[in-house]
Tab-separated table of C-alpha atoms in Angstrom:
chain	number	residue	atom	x	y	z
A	80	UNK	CA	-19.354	-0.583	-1.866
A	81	UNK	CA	-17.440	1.896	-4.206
A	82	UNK	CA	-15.913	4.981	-2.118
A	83	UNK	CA	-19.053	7.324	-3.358
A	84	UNK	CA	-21.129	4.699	-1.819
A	85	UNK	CA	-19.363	4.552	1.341
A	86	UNK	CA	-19.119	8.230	2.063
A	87	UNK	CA	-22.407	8.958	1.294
A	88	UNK	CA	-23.575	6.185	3.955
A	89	UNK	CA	-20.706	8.124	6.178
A	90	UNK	CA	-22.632	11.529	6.179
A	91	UNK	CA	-25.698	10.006	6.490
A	92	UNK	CA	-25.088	8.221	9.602
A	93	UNK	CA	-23.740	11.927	10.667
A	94	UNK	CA	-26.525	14.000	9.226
A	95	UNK	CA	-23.977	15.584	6.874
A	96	UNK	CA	-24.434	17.054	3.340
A	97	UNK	CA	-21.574	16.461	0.885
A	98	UNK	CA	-18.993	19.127	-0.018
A	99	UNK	CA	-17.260	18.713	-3.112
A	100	UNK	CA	-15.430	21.612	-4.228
A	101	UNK	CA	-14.665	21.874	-8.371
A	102	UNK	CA	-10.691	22.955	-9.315
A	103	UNK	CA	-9.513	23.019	-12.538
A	104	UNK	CA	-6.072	21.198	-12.633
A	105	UNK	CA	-2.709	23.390	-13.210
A	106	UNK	CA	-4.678	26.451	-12.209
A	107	UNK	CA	-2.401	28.526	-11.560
A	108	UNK	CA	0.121	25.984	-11.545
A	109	UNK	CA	0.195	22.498	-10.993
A	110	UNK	CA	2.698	23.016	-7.982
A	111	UNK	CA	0.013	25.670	-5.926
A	112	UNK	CA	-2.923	23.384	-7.937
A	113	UNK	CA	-1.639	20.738	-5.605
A	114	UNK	CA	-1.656	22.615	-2.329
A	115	UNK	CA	-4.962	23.836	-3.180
A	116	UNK	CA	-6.642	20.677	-3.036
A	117	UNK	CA	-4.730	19.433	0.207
A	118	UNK	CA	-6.444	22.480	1.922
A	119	UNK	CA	-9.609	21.480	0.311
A	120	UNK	CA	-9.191	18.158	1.690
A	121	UNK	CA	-8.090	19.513	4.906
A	122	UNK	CA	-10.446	21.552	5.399
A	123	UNK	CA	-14.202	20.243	4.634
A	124	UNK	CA	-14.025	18.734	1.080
A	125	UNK	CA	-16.079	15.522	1.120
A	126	UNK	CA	-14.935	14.539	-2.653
A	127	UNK	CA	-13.476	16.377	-5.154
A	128	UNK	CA	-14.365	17.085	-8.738
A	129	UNK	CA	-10.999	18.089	-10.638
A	130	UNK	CA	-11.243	19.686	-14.235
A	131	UNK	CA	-9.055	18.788	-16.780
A	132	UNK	CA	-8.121	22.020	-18.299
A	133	UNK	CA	-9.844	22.355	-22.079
A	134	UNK	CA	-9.939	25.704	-24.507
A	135	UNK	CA	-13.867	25.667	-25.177
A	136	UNK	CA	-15.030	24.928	-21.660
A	137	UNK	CA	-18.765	25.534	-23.045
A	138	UNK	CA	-20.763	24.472	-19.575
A	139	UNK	CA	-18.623	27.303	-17.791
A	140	UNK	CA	-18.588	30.746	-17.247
A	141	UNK	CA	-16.175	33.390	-17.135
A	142	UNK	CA	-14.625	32.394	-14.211
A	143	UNK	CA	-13.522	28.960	-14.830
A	144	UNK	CA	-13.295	29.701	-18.610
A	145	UNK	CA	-10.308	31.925	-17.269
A	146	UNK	CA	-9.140	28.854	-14.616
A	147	UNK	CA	-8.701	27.005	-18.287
A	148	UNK	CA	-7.073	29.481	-19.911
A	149	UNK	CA	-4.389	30.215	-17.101
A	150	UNK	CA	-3.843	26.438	-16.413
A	151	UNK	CA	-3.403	25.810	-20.276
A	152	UNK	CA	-0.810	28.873	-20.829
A	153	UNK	CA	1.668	26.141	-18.664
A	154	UNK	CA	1.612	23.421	-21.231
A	155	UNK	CA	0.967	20.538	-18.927
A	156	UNK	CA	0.816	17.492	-20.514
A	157	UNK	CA	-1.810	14.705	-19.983
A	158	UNK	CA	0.750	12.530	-18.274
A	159	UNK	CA	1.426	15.268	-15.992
A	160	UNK	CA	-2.241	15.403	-14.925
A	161	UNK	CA	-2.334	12.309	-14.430
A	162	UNK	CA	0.601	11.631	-12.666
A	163	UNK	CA	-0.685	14.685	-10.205
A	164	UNK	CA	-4.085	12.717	-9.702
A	165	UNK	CA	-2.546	9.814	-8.533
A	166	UNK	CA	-0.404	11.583	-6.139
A	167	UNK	CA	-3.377	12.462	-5.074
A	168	UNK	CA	-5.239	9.159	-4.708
A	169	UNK	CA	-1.554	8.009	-2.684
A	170	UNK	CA	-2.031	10.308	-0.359
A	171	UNK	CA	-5.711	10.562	0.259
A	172	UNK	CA	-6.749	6.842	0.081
A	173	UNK	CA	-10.840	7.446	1.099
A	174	UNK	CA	-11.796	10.102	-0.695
A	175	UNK	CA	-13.881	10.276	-4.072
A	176	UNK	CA	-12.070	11.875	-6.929
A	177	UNK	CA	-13.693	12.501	-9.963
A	178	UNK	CA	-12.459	14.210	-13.151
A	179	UNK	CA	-15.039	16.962	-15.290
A	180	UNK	CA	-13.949	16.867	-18.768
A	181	UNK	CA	-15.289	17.593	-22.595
A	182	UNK	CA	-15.169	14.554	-25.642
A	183	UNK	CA	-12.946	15.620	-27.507
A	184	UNK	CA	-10.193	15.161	-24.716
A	185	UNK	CA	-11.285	11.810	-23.965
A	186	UNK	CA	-10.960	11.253	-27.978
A	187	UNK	CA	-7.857	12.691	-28.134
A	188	UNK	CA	-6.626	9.942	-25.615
A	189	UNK	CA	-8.400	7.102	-26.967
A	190	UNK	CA	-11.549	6.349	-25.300
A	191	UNK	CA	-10.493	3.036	-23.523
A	192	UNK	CA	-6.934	4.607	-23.209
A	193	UNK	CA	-8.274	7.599	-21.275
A	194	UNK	CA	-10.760	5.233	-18.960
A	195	UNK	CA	-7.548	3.145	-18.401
A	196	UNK	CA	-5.324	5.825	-17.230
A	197	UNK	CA	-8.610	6.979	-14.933
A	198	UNK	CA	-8.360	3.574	-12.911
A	199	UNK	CA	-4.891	3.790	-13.146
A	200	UNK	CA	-4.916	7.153	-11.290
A	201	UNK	CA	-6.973	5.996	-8.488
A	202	UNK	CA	-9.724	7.720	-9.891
A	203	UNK	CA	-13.654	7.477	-9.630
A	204	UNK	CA	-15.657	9.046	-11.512
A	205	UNK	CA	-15.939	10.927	-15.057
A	206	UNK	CA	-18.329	13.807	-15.565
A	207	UNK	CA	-17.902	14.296	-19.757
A	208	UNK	CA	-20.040	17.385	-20.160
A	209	UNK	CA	-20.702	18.451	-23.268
A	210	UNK	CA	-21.798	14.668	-23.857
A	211	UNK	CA	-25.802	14.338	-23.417
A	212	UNK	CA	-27.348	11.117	-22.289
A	213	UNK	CA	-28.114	10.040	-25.726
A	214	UNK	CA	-24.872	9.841	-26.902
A	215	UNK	CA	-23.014	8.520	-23.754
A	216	UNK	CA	-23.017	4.606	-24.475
A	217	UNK	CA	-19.813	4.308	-25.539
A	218	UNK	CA	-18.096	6.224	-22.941
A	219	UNK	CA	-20.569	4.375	-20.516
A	220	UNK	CA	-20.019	1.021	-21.726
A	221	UNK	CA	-15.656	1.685	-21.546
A	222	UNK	CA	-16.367	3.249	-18.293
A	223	UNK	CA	-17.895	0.403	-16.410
A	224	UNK	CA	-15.306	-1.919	-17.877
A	225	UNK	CA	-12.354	0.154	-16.228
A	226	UNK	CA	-14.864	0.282	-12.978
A	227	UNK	CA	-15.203	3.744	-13.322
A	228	UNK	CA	-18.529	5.933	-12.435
A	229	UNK	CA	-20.209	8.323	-15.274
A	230	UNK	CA	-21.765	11.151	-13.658
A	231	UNK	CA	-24.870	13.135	-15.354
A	232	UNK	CA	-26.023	16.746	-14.869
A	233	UNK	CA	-29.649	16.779	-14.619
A	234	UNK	CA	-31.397	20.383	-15.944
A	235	UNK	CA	-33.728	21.698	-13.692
A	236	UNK	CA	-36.568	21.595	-16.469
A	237	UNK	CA	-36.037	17.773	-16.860
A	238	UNK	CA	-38.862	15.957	-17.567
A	239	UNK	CA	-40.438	11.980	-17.332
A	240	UNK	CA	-38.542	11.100	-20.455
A	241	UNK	CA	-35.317	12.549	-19.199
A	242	UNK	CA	-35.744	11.476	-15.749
A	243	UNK	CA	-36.295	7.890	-16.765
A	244	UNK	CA	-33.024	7.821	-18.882
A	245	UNK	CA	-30.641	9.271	-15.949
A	246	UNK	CA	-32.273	6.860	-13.169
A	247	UNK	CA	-31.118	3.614	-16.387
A	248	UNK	CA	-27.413	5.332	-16.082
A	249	UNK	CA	-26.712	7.181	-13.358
A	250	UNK	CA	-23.642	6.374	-10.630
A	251	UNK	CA	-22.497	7.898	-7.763
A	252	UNK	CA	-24.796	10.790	-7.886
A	253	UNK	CA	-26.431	12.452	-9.857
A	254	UNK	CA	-25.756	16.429	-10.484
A	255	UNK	CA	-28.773	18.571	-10.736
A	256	UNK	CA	-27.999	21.577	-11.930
A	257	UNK	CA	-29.747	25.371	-10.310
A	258	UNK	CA	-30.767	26.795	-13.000
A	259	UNK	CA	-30.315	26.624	-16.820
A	260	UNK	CA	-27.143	28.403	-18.797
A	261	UNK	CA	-23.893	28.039	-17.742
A	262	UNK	CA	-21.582	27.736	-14.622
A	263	UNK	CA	-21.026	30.925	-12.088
A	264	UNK	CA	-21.959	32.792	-9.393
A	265	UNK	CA	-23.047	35.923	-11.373
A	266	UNK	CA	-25.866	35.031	-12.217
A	267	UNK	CA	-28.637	34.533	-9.655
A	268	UNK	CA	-29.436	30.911	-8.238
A	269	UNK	CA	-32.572	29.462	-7.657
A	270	UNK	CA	-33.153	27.178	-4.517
A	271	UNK	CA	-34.209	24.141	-6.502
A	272	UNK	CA	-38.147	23.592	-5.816
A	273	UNK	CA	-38.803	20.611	-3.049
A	274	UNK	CA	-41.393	19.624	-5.645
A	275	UNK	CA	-38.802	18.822	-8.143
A	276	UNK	CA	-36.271	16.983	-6.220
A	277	UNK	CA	-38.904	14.936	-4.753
A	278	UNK	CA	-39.881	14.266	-8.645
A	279	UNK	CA	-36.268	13.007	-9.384
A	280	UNK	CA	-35.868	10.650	-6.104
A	281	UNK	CA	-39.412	8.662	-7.548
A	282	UNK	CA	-37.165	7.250	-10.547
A	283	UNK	CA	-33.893	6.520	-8.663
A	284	UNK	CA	-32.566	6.343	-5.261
A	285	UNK	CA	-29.048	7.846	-5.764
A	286	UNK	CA	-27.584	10.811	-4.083
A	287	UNK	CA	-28.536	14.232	-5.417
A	288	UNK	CA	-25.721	17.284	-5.506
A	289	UNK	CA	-26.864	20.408	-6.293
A	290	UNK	CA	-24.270	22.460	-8.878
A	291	UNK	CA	-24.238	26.148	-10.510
A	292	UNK	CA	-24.131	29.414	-8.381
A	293	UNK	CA	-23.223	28.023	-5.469
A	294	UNK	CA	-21.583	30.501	-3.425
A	295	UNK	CA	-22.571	30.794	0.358
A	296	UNK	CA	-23.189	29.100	3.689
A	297	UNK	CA	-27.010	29.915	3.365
A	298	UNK	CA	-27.314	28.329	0.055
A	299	UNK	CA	-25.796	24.675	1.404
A	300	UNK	CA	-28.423	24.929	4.615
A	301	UNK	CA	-31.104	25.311	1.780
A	302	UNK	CA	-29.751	22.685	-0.454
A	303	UNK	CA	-29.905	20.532	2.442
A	304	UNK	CA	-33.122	21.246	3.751
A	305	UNK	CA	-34.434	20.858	0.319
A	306	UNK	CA	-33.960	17.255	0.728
A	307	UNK	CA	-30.759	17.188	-1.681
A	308	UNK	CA	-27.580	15.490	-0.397
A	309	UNK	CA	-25.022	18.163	-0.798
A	310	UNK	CA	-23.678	20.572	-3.070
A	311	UNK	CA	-20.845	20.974	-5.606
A	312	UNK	CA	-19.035	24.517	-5.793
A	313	UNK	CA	-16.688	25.836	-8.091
A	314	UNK	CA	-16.802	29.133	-9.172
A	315	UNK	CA	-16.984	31.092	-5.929
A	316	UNK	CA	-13.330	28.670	-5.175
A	317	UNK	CA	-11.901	29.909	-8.685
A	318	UNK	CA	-12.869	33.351	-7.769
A	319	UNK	CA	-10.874	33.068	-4.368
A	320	UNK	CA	-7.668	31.850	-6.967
A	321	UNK	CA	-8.194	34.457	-9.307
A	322	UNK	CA	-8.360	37.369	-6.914
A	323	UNK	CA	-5.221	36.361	-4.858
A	324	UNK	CA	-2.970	35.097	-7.755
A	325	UNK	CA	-0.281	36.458	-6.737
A	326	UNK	CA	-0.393	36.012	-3.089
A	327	UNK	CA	0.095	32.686	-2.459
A	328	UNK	CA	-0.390	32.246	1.257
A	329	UNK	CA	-3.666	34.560	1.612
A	330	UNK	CA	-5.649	32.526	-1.195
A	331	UNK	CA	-4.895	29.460	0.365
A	332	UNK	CA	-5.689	30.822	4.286
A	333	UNK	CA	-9.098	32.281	1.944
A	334	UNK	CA	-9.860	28.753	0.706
A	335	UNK	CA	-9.777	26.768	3.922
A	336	UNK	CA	-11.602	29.801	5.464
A	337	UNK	CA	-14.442	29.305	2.478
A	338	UNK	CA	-14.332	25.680	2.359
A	339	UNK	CA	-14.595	24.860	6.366
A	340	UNK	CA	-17.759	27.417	6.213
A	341	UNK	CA	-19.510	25.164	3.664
A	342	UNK	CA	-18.857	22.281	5.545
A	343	UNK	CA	-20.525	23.632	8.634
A	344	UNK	CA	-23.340	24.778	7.020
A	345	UNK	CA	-24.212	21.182	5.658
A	346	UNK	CA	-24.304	19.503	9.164
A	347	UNK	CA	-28.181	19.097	9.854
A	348	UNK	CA	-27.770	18.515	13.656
Protein backbone atom coordinates (compact mmCIF):
# COMPACT_ATOMS: atom_id res chain seq x y z
CA UNK A 1 0.00 0.00 0.00
CA UNK A 2 1.17 3.60 -0.97
CA UNK A 3 1.15 6.05 2.22
CA UNK A 4 -2.43 7.62 0.95
CA UNK A 5 -3.59 4.12 1.10
CA UNK A 6 -2.34 3.40 4.43
CA UNK A 7 -3.57 6.47 6.21
CA UNK A 8 -6.76 6.39 4.88
CA UNK A 9 -7.17 2.64 6.25
CA UNK A 10 -5.55 4.43 9.58
CA UNK A 11 -8.58 6.86 10.07
CA UNK A 12 -10.88 4.48 9.15
CA UNK A 13 -10.09 1.98 11.67
CA UNK A 14 -10.36 5.29 14.06
CA UNK A 15 -13.49 6.79 12.61
CA UNK A 16 -11.41 9.80 11.53
CA UNK A 17 -11.89 12.22 8.57
CA UNK A 18 -8.70 13.43 6.85
CA UNK A 19 -7.19 16.89 7.43
CA UNK A 20 -5.02 18.14 4.89
CA UNK A 21 -4.25 21.66 5.15
CA UNK A 22 -3.08 23.59 1.58
CA UNK A 23 0.30 26.08 2.02
CA UNK A 24 1.81 27.64 -0.64
CA UNK A 25 5.65 27.10 -0.38
CA UNK A 26 8.02 30.26 0.55
CA UNK A 27 4.94 32.02 1.86
CA UNK A 28 6.18 34.31 3.63
CA UNK A 29 9.43 32.82 3.55
CA UNK A 30 10.71 29.56 3.08
CA UNK A 31 12.41 29.71 6.65
CA UNK A 32 8.68 30.51 8.63
CA UNK A 33 7.10 28.32 5.38
CA UNK A 34 8.94 25.54 7.10
CA UNK A 35 7.78 26.03 10.66
CA UNK A 36 4.41 26.41 9.39
CA UNK A 37 4.01 23.06 8.20
CA UNK A 38 5.78 21.38 11.32
CA UNK A 39 2.85 22.95 13.35
CA UNK A 40 0.53 21.68 10.77
CA UNK A 41 1.95 18.38 11.20
CA UNK A 42 2.02 18.77 14.84
CA UNK A 43 -0.97 19.69 15.29
CA UNK A 44 -3.83 17.67 13.26
CA UNK A 45 -2.63 17.65 9.59
CA UNK A 46 -3.34 14.17 8.19
CA UNK A 47 -1.41 14.99 4.71
CA UNK A 48 -0.40 17.95 3.29
CA UNK A 49 -0.99 19.58 -0.05
CA UNK A 50 2.00 22.16 -0.67
CA UNK A 51 1.68 24.78 -3.60
CA UNK A 52 4.37 25.55 -5.66
CA UNK A 53 4.24 29.23 -5.91
CA UNK A 54 3.05 30.35 -9.74
CA UNK A 55 2.06 34.15 -11.05
CA UNK A 56 -1.45 33.17 -12.67
CA UNK A 57 -2.72 30.91 -9.92
CA UNK A 58 -6.19 30.81 -11.97
CA UNK A 59 -8.11 28.03 -9.57
CA UNK A 60 -7.43 30.55 -6.57
CA UNK A 61 -8.74 33.41 -5.08
CA UNK A 62 -7.52 36.44 -3.61
CA UNK A 63 -6.12 34.99 -0.80
CA UNK A 64 -3.76 32.50 -2.08
CA UNK A 65 -3.31 34.57 -5.30
CA UNK A 66 -1.56 36.96 -2.67
CA UNK A 67 0.28 33.66 -0.80
CA UNK A 68 1.87 33.46 -4.62
CA UNK A 69 2.67 36.72 -5.00
CA UNK A 70 4.49 37.18 -1.52
CA UNK A 71 6.29 33.76 -1.82
CA UNK A 72 7.45 34.71 -5.46
CA UNK A 73 8.78 38.40 -4.44
CA UNK A 74 11.77 35.96 -2.60
CA UNK A 75 13.07 34.45 -5.76
CA UNK A 76 13.23 30.88 -4.62
CA UNK A 77 14.43 28.71 -6.99
CA UNK A 78 12.97 25.26 -7.96
CA UNK A 79 15.89 23.50 -6.36
CA UNK A 80 15.19 25.32 -3.29
CA UNK A 81 11.63 23.95 -3.19
CA UNK A 82 12.61 21.01 -3.64
CA UNK A 83 15.32 20.67 -1.47
CA UNK A 84 12.67 22.11 1.36
CA UNK A 85 10.21 19.16 0.40
CA UNK A 86 12.53 16.64 1.04
CA UNK A 87 13.52 18.00 4.30
CA UNK A 88 10.32 17.50 4.79
CA UNK A 89 9.77 13.89 3.71
CA UNK A 90 13.31 13.26 6.19
CA UNK A 91 11.70 14.33 8.87
CA UNK A 92 8.14 13.22 8.59
CA UNK A 93 8.58 9.68 7.10
CA UNK A 94 4.46 8.62 7.18
CA UNK A 95 2.85 11.32 6.04
CA UNK A 96 1.33 12.04 2.44
CA UNK A 97 2.80 15.02 0.71
CA UNK A 98 1.49 16.16 -2.32
CA UNK A 99 2.43 19.18 -4.47
CA UNK A 100 -0.67 21.60 -6.31
CA UNK A 101 0.85 23.08 -9.28
CA UNK A 102 -0.13 24.68 -12.95
CA UNK A 103 1.52 23.11 -16.60
CA UNK A 104 3.42 25.38 -17.46
CA UNK A 105 5.74 24.82 -14.32
CA UNK A 106 5.87 21.26 -14.86
CA UNK A 107 6.92 22.29 -18.65
CA UNK A 108 9.27 24.55 -17.60
CA UNK A 109 11.07 21.60 -15.74
CA UNK A 110 10.67 19.03 -18.25
CA UNK A 111 7.83 16.82 -17.72
CA UNK A 112 9.77 13.58 -16.76
CA UNK A 113 12.43 15.93 -15.12
CA UNK A 114 9.82 17.48 -12.81
CA UNK A 115 8.09 13.82 -11.98
CA UNK A 116 11.74 12.74 -11.25
CA UNK A 117 12.64 15.37 -8.84
CA UNK A 118 8.88 14.58 -7.21
CA UNK A 119 10.09 10.92 -6.25
CA UNK A 120 13.23 12.25 -5.53
CA UNK A 121 11.71 14.55 -2.86
CA UNK A 122 9.86 11.91 -1.12
CA UNK A 123 6.89 13.11 -2.62
CA UNK A 124 3.33 11.61 -3.44
CA UNK A 125 1.17 13.06 -5.24
CA UNK A 126 0.70 15.90 -8.05
CA UNK A 127 -2.49 17.91 -8.30
CA UNK A 128 -1.70 19.96 -11.93
CA UNK A 129 -4.75 22.19 -11.95
CA UNK A 130 -5.33 24.04 -14.69
CA UNK A 131 -4.86 20.57 -16.59
CA UNK A 132 -8.48 18.92 -17.29
CA UNK A 133 -8.87 15.20 -17.56
CA UNK A 134 -8.71 15.24 -21.24
CA UNK A 135 -5.49 16.46 -21.56
CA UNK A 136 -3.73 14.73 -18.56
CA UNK A 137 -2.19 11.52 -20.35
CA UNK A 138 1.01 12.61 -20.61
CA UNK A 139 1.53 13.90 -17.22
CA UNK A 140 -0.39 10.65 -16.13
CA UNK A 141 1.51 8.28 -18.07
CA UNK A 142 5.26 10.12 -16.62
CA UNK A 143 3.58 10.13 -13.34
CA UNK A 144 2.97 6.49 -12.80
CA UNK A 145 6.40 5.73 -14.16
CA UNK A 146 8.13 7.87 -11.30
CA UNK A 147 5.33 6.07 -8.90
CA UNK A 148 3.79 9.15 -8.31
CA UNK A 149 -0.20 9.77 -7.70
CA UNK A 150 -2.24 12.39 -10.07
CA UNK A 151 -4.93 13.85 -8.16
CA UNK A 152 -8.28 15.27 -9.94
CA UNK A 153 -10.74 17.94 -8.75
CA UNK A 154 -14.12 16.79 -9.43
CA UNK A 155 -16.88 19.92 -10.06
CA UNK A 156 -19.81 19.58 -8.19
CA UNK A 157 -22.01 19.61 -11.51
CA UNK A 158 -20.06 16.53 -12.83
CA UNK A 159 -21.89 14.32 -14.71
CA UNK A 160 -21.90 10.25 -16.03
CA UNK A 161 -19.41 11.15 -18.69
CA UNK A 162 -17.15 12.96 -16.30
CA UNK A 163 -17.62 10.66 -13.52
CA UNK A 164 -16.66 7.68 -15.63
CA UNK A 165 -13.34 9.36 -16.78
CA UNK A 166 -12.08 10.32 -13.05
CA UNK A 167 -13.08 6.70 -11.58
CA UNK A 168 -10.38 5.33 -15.19
CA UNK A 169 -7.65 7.85 -13.49
CA UNK A 170 -8.06 8.73 -10.26
CA UNK A 171 -5.31 7.98 -7.20
CA UNK A 172 -5.21 8.65 -3.82
CA UNK A 173 -8.37 10.56 -3.69
CA UNK A 174 -10.22 12.24 -5.45
CA UNK A 175 -10.98 16.18 -4.72
CA UNK A 176 -14.51 17.25 -5.10
CA UNK A 177 -14.74 20.57 -5.16
CA UNK A 178 -17.97 22.82 -3.01
CA UNK A 179 -19.07 24.73 -5.35
CA UNK A 180 -18.06 26.08 -8.82
CA UNK A 181 -15.53 29.31 -9.34
CA UNK A 182 -12.56 29.59 -7.65
CA UNK A 183 -10.75 28.91 -4.27
CA UNK A 184 -11.76 31.00 -0.87
CA UNK A 185 -13.67 31.41 1.92
CA UNK A 186 -15.56 34.56 0.71
CA UNK A 187 -17.70 33.22 -1.04
CA UNK A 188 -20.42 31.03 0.49
CA UNK A 189 -20.01 27.08 0.56
CA UNK A 190 -22.44 24.65 -0.10
CA UNK A 191 -22.56 21.33 2.00
CA UNK A 192 -22.14 19.03 -0.97
CA UNK A 193 -25.65 17.12 -1.49
CA UNK A 194 -25.54 13.30 0.06
CA UNK A 195 -27.20 12.57 -3.28
CA UNK A 196 -24.18 13.53 -5.16
CA UNK A 197 -21.44 11.98 -3.27
CA UNK A 198 -23.30 8.85 -3.17
CA UNK A 199 -23.42 9.35 -7.20
CA UNK A 200 -19.53 9.59 -7.33
CA UNK A 201 -18.75 6.46 -4.87
CA UNK A 202 -21.07 4.14 -7.67
CA UNK A 203 -18.08 4.64 -10.28
CA UNK A 204 -15.06 4.31 -7.92
CA UNK A 205 -14.24 3.35 -4.49
CA UNK A 206 -11.49 5.92 -3.64
CA UNK A 207 -11.46 8.38 -0.87
CA UNK A 208 -13.42 11.60 -1.37
CA UNK A 209 -11.94 15.18 0.13
CA UNK A 210 -14.04 17.88 0.01
CA UNK A 211 -12.06 21.39 -1.14
CA UNK A 212 -13.17 25.24 -1.59
CA UNK A 213 -14.56 27.41 1.34
CA UNK A 214 -13.61 25.42 3.86
CA UNK A 215 -13.30 27.38 6.88
CA UNK A 216 -14.83 25.99 10.21
CA UNK A 217 -15.23 23.12 12.65
CA UNK A 218 -19.00 22.81 11.62
CA UNK A 219 -18.24 22.49 8.03
CA UNK A 220 -15.68 19.23 8.61
CA UNK A 221 -18.63 17.52 10.99
CA UNK A 222 -20.85 18.06 7.81
CA UNK A 223 -18.33 16.94 5.33
CA UNK A 224 -18.08 13.96 7.35
CA UNK A 225 -21.48 13.16 7.96
CA UNK A 226 -22.07 13.64 4.34
CA UNK A 227 -20.36 10.45 3.81
CA UNK A 228 -17.06 12.21 2.37
CA UNK A 229 -13.69 11.21 3.88
CA UNK A 230 -12.27 14.49 4.91
CA UNK A 231 -11.61 17.84 3.84
CA UNK A 232 -8.81 19.95 2.32
CA UNK A 233 -8.42 23.70 3.62
CA UNK A 234 -6.44 26.39 2.46
CA UNK A 235 -7.61 29.65 2.38
CA UNK A 236 -8.94 30.18 5.89
CA UNK A 237 -4.80 28.87 6.81
CA UNK A 238 -3.46 31.65 4.28
CA UNK A 239 -5.74 34.07 5.87
CA UNK A 240 -4.27 33.22 9.44
CA UNK A 241 -0.52 34.03 7.49
CA UNK A 242 -1.64 37.01 5.94
CA UNK A 243 -3.20 38.68 8.95
CA UNK A 244 -0.22 38.01 11.35
CA UNK A 245 2.71 38.60 8.88
CA UNK A 246 4.54 40.25 10.89
CA UNK A 247 4.11 38.53 14.10
CA UNK A 248 5.70 35.51 13.86
CA UNK A 249 4.90 33.65 17.05
CA UNK A 250 0.99 34.59 17.21
CA UNK A 251 0.30 33.19 13.53
CA UNK A 252 1.91 30.15 14.29
CA UNK A 253 0.14 29.72 18.10
CA UNK A 254 -3.21 30.81 15.50
CA UNK A 255 -2.44 27.90 13.15
CA UNK A 256 -2.07 25.03 15.58
CA UNK A 257 -5.08 26.61 17.41
CA UNK A 258 -7.10 26.38 13.79
CA UNK A 259 -5.64 23.24 12.67
CA UNK A 260 -6.13 21.02 16.08
CA UNK A 261 -9.96 22.38 15.87
CA UNK A 262 -10.39 20.76 12.43
CA UNK A 263 -8.99 17.74 13.51
CA UNK A 264 -11.44 17.33 16.33
CA UNK A 265 -14.23 18.07 14.46
CA UNK A 266 -13.52 15.11 11.95
CA UNK A 267 -13.47 12.35 14.69
CA UNK A 268 -16.98 10.58 14.23
CA UNK A 269 -16.90 8.83 17.68
Amino acid sequence: MNRYQIMFKRLSLLKEGCIIPFVVLGDPSLEISIKIIEALIENGADALEVGIPFSDPLADGPTIQKANLRALSKKNTFFEYFQILKKIREKNEKIPIGVLIYANLVYNQGIDNFYLQCFDSGLDSVLIADVPIEESKVFYKTANKHQINSIFMCPPDADKNFLHKISSYAQGFIYVLSRAGVTGIENKTFSLPTSFIKKIKKYNSIPLLQGFGISNPKQVKEAMLSGLSGIICGSAIIHIIEKYLNQEDEMIKKIKRFINSLKLSSKLK
